mmCIF file of C-alpha atoms and ligand atoms in Angstrom:
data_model
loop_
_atom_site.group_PDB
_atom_site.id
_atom_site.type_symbol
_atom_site.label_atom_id
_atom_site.label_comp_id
_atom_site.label_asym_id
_atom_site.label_seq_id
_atom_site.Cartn_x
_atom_site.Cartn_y
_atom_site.Cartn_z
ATOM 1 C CA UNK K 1 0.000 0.000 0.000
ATOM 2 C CA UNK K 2 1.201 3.244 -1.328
ATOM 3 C CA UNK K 3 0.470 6.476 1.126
ATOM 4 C CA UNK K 4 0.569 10.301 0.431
ATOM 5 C CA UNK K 5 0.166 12.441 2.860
ATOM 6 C CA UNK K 6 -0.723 16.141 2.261
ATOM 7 C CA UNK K 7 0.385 18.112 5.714
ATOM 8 C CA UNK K 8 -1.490 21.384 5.480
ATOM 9 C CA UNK K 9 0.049 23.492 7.904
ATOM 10 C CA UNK K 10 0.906 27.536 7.617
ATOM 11 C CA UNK K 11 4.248 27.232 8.580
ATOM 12 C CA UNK K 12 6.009 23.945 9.894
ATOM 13 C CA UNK K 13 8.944 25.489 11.449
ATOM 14 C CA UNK K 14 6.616 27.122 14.102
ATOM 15 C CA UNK K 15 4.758 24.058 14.843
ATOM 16 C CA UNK K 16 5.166 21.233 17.285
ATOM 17 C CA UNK K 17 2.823 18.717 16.230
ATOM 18 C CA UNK K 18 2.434 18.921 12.817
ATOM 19 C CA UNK K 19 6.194 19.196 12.115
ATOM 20 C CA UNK K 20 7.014 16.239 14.163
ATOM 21 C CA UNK K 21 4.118 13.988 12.377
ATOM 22 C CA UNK K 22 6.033 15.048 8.868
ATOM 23 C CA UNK K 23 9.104 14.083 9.987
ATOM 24 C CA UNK K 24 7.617 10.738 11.337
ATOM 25 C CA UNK K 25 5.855 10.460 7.979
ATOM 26 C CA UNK K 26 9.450 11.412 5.856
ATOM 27 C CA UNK K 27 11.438 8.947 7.518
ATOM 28 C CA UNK K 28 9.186 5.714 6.618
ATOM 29 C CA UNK K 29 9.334 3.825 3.453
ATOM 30 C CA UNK K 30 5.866 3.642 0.721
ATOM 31 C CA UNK K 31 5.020 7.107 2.121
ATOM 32 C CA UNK K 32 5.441 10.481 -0.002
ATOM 33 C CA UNK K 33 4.673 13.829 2.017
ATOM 34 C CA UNK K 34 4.043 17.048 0.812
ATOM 35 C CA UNK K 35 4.271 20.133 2.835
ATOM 36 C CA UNK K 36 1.475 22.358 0.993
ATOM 37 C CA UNK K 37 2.387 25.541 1.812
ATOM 38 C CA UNK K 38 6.157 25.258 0.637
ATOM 39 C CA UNK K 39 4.468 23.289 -3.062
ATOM 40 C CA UNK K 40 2.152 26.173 -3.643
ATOM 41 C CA UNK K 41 4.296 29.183 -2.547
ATOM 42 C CA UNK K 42 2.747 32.561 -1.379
ATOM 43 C CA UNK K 43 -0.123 32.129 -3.386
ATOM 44 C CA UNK K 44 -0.662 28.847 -3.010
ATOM 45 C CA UNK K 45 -1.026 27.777 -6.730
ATOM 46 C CA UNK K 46 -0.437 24.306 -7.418
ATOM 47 C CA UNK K 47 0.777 22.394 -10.839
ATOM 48 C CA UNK K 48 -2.865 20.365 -11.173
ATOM 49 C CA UNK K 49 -1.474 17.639 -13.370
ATOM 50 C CA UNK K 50 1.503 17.019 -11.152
ATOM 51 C CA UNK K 51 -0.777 16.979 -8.305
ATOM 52 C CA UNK K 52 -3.435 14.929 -9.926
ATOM 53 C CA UNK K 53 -0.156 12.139 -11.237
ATOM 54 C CA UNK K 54 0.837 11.492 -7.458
ATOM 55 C CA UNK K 55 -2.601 11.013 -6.617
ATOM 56 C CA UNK K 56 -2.781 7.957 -9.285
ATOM 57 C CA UNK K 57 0.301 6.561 -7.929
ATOM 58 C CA UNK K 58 -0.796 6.324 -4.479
ATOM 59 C CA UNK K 59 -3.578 3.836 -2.749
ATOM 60 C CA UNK K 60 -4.261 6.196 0.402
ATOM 61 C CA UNK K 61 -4.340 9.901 0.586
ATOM 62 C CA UNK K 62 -3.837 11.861 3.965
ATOM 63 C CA UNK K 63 -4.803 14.793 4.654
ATOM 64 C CA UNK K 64 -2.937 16.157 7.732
ATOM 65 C CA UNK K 65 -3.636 19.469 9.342
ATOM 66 C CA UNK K 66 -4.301 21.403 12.809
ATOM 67 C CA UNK K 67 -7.718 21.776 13.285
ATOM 68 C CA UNK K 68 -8.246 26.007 12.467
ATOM 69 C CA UNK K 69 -11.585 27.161 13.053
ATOM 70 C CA UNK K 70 -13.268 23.750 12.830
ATOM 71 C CA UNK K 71 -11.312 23.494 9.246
ATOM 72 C CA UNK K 72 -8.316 23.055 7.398
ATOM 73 C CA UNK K 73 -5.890 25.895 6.904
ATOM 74 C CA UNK K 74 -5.988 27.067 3.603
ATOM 75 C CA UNK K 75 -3.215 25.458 1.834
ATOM 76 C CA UNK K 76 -5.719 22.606 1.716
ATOM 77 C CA UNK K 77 -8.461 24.566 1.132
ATOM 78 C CA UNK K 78 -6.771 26.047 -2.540
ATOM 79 C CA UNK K 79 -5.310 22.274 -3.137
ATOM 80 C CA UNK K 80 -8.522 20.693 -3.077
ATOM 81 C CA UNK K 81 -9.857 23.475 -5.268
ATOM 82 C CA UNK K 82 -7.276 23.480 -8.021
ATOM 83 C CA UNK K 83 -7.024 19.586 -7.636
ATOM 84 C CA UNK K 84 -9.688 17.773 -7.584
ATOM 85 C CA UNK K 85 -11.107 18.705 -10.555
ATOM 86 C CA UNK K 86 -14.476 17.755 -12.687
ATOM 87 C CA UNK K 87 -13.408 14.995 -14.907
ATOM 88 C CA UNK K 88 -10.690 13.950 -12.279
ATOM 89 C CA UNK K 89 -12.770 13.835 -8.829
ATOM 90 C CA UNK K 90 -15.980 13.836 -9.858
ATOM 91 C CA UNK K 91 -18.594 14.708 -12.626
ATOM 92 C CA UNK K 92 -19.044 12.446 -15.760
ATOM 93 C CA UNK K 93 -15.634 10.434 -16.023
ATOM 94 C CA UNK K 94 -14.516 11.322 -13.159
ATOM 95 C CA UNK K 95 -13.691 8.974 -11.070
ATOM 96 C CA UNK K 96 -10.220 8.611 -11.083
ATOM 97 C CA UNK K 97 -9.954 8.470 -7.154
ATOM 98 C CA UNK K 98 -12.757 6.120 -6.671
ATOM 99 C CA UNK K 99 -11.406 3.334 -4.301
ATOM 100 C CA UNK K 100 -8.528 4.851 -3.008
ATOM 101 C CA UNK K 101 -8.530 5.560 0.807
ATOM 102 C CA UNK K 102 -8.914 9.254 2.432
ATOM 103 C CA UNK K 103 -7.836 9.871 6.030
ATOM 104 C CA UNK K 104 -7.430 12.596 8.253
ATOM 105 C CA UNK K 105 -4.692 13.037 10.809
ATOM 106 C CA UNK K 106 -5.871 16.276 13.218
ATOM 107 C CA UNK K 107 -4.431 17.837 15.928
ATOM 108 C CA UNK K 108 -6.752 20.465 17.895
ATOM 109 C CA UNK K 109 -6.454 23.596 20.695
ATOM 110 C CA UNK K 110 -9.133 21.974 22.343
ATOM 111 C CA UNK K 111 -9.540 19.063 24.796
ATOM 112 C CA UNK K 112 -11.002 16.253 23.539
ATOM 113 C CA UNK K 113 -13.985 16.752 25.928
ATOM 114 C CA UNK K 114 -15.115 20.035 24.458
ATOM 115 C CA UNK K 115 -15.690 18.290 21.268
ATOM 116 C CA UNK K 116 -18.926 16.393 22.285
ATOM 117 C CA UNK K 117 -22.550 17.508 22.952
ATOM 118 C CA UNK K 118 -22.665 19.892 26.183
ATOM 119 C CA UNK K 119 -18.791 20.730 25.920
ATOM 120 C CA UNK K 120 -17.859 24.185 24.967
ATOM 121 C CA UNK K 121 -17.285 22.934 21.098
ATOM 122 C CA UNK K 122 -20.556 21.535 21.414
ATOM 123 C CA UNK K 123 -20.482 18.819 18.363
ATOM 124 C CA UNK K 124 -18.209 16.438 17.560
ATOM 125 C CA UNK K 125 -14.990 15.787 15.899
ATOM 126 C CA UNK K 126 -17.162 13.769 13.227
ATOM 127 C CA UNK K 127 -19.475 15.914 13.147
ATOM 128 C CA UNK K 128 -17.258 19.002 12.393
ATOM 129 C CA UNK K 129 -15.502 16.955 9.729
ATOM 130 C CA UNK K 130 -18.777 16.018 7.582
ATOM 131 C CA UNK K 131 -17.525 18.303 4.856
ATOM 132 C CA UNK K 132 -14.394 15.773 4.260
ATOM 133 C CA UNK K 133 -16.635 12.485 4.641
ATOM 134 C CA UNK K 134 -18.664 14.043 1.442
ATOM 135 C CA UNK K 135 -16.014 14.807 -0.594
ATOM 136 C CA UNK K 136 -14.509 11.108 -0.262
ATOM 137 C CA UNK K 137 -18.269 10.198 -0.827
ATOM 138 C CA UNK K 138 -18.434 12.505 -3.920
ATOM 139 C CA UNK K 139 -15.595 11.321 -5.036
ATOM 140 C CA UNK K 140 -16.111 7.327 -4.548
ATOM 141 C CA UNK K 141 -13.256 7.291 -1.890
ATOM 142 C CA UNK K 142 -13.518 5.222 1.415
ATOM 143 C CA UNK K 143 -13.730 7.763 3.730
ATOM 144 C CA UNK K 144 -11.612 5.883 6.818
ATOM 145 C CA UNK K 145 -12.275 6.901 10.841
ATOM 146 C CA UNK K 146 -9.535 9.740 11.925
ATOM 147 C CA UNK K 147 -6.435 9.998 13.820
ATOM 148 C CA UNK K 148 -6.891 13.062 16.461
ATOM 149 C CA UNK K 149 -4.522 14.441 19.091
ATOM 150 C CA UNK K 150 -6.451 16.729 21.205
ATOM 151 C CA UNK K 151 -5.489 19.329 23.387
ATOM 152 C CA UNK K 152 -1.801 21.552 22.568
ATOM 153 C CA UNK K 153 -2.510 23.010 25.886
ATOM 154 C CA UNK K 154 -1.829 19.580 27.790
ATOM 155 C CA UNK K 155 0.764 17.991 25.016
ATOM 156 C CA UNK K 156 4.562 17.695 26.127
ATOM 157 C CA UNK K 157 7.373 16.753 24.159
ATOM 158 C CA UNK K 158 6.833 13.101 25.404
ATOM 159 C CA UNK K 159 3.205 12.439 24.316
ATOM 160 C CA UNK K 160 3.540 14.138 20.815
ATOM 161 C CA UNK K 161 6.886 11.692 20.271
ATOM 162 C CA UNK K 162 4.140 9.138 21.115
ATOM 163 C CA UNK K 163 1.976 10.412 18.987
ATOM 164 C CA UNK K 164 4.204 9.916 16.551
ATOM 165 C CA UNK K 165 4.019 6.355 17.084
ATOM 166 C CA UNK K 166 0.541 5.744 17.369
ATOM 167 C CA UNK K 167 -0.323 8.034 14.044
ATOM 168 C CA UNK K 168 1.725 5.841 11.893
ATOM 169 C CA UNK K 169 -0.178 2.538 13.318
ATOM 170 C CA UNK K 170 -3.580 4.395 12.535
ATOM 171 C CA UNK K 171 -1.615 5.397 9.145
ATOM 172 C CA UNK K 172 -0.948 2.293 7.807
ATOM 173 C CA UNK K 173 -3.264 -0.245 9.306
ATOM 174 C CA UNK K 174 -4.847 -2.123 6.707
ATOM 175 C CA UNK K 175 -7.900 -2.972 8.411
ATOM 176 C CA UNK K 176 -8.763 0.828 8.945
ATOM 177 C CA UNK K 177 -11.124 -0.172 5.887
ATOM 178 C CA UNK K 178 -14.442 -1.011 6.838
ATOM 179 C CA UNK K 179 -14.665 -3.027 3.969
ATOM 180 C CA UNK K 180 -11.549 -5.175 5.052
ATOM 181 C CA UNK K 181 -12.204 -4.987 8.720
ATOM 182 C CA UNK K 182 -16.065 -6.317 8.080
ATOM 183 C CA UNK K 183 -14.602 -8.776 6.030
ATOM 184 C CA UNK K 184 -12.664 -10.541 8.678
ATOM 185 C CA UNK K 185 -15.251 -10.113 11.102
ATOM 186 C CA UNK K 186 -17.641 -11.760 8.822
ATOM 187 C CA UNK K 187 -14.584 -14.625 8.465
ATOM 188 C CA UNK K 188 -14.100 -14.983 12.160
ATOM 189 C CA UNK K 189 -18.311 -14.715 12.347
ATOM 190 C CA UNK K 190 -18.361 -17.842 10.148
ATOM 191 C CA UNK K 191 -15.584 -19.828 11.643
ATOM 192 C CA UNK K 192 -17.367 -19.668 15.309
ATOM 193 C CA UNK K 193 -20.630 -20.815 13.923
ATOM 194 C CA UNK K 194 -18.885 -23.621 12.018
ATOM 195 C CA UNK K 195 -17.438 -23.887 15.679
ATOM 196 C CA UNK K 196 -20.379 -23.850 17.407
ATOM 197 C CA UNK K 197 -22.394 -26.216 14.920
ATOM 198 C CA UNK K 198 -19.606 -28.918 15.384
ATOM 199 C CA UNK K 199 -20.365 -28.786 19.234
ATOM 200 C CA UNK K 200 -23.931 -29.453 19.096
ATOM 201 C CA UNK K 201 -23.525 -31.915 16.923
HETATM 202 C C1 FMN D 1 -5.937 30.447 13.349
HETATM 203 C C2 FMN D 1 -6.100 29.331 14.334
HETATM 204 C C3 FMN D 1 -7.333 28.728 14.483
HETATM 205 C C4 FMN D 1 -7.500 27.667 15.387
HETATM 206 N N1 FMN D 1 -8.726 27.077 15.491
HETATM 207 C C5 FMN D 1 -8.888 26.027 16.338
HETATM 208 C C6 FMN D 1 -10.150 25.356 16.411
HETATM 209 O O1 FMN D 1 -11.108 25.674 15.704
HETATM 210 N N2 FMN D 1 -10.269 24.327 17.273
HETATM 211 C C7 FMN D 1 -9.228 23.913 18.060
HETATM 212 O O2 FMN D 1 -9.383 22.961 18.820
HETATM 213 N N3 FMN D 1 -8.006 24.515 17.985
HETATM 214 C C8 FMN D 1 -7.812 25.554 17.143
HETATM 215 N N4 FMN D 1 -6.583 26.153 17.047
HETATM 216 C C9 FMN D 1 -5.422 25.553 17.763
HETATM 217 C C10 FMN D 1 -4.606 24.667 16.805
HETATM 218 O O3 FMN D 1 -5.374 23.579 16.348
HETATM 219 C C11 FMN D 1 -3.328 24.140 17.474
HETATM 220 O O4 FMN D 1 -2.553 25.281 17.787
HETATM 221 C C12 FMN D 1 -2.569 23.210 16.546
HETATM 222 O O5 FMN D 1 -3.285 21.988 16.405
HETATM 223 C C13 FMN D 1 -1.173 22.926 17.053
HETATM 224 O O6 FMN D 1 -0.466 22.219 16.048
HETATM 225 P P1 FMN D 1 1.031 22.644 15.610
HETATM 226 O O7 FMN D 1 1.925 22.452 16.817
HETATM 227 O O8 FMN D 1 1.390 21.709 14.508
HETATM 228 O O9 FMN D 1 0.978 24.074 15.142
HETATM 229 C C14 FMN D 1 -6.397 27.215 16.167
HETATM 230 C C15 FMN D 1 -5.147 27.865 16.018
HETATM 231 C C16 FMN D 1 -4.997 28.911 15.137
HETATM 232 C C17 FMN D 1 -3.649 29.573 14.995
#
């Protein structure tokens, strides 16, 4: 399994989390990553067919950002727009990214206790990030469940190292497809009834 990850992030060299998930990301093999804002410059224009070419060569796309006004910053925002095109994403014939995985790998302000019903973000982290599940439904791409680090305020150096770890598990599991995870259930499912039928029998 191929993996590109797409780190949206302003400017890496001020940031603790996101910069130490890139270099995580850099240093392991079958993963490209692309710091946005350096590929599209000061006005964030990127070269579409280039874009659209690492795209094909890769199985799961990741989009990796801190969470900025219950969005992405908007070197993602102007990639996705010049990118994913009609023809390429979506619209008749396009459907050039159907199958391939999307993922997002978040890191937020806010405790992960704010983001339900009753805390002071009120809704949560999936429901915020609706806007991403449609565009990998849109664009026929299995939309997989999120890796999240909540909470700058109470991250040290020790538990975004960890992070580290645990983000490139979440990364490249396999089984983070529903289709593939359902499909072993289903496996192990049918095994214990064969199981349970040669018991009672
Ligand atoms: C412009 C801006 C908007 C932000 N909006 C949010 C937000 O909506 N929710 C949240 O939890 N944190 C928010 N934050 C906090 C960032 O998510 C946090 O600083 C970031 O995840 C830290 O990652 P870094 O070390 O890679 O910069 C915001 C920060 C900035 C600068």
């Amino acid at each position: 399994m191929k993996t590109l990850v797409l780190t949206a992030h302003p400017d890496l060299s001020k940031s603790r989390i996101n910069r130490s998930w890139f270099e995580a990301f850099a240093a392991t093999d079958d993963i490209t990553v692309l710091d946005l804002a350096r590929v599209g410059g000061p006005t964030l224009s990127f070269n579409v067919e280039e874009q659209q070419h690492l795209l094909l060569s890769h199985d799961r796309i990741v989009f990796q950002f801190p969470f900025y006004w219950y969005s992405a910053p908007p070197a993602l925002k102007a990639w996705q727009d010049q990118v994913l095109t009609f023809g390429f994403a979506y619209g008749p014939g396009g459907t050039k990214l159907a199958g391939r995985d999307l993922l997002l790998a978040i890191s937020t302000g806010g405790p992960e206790d704010s983001y339900h019903a009753g805390g002071y973000n009120n809704f949560s982290m999936d429901e915020l990030l609706k806007p991403f599940q449609q565009t990998a439904l849109l664009t026929g791409m299995v939309y997989l469940r999120p890796f999240v680090l909540h909470g700058l305020a109470v991250v040290d150096d020790a538990a975004i190292e960890a992070s580290n770890t645990a983000l490139l598990a979440h990364v490249l599991d396999p089984e983070l497809n529903p289709v593939i995870k359902k499909a072993r259930l289903d496996k192990l499912l049918e095994n214990n009834a064969k199981l349970a039928a040669r018991v009672s029998a």
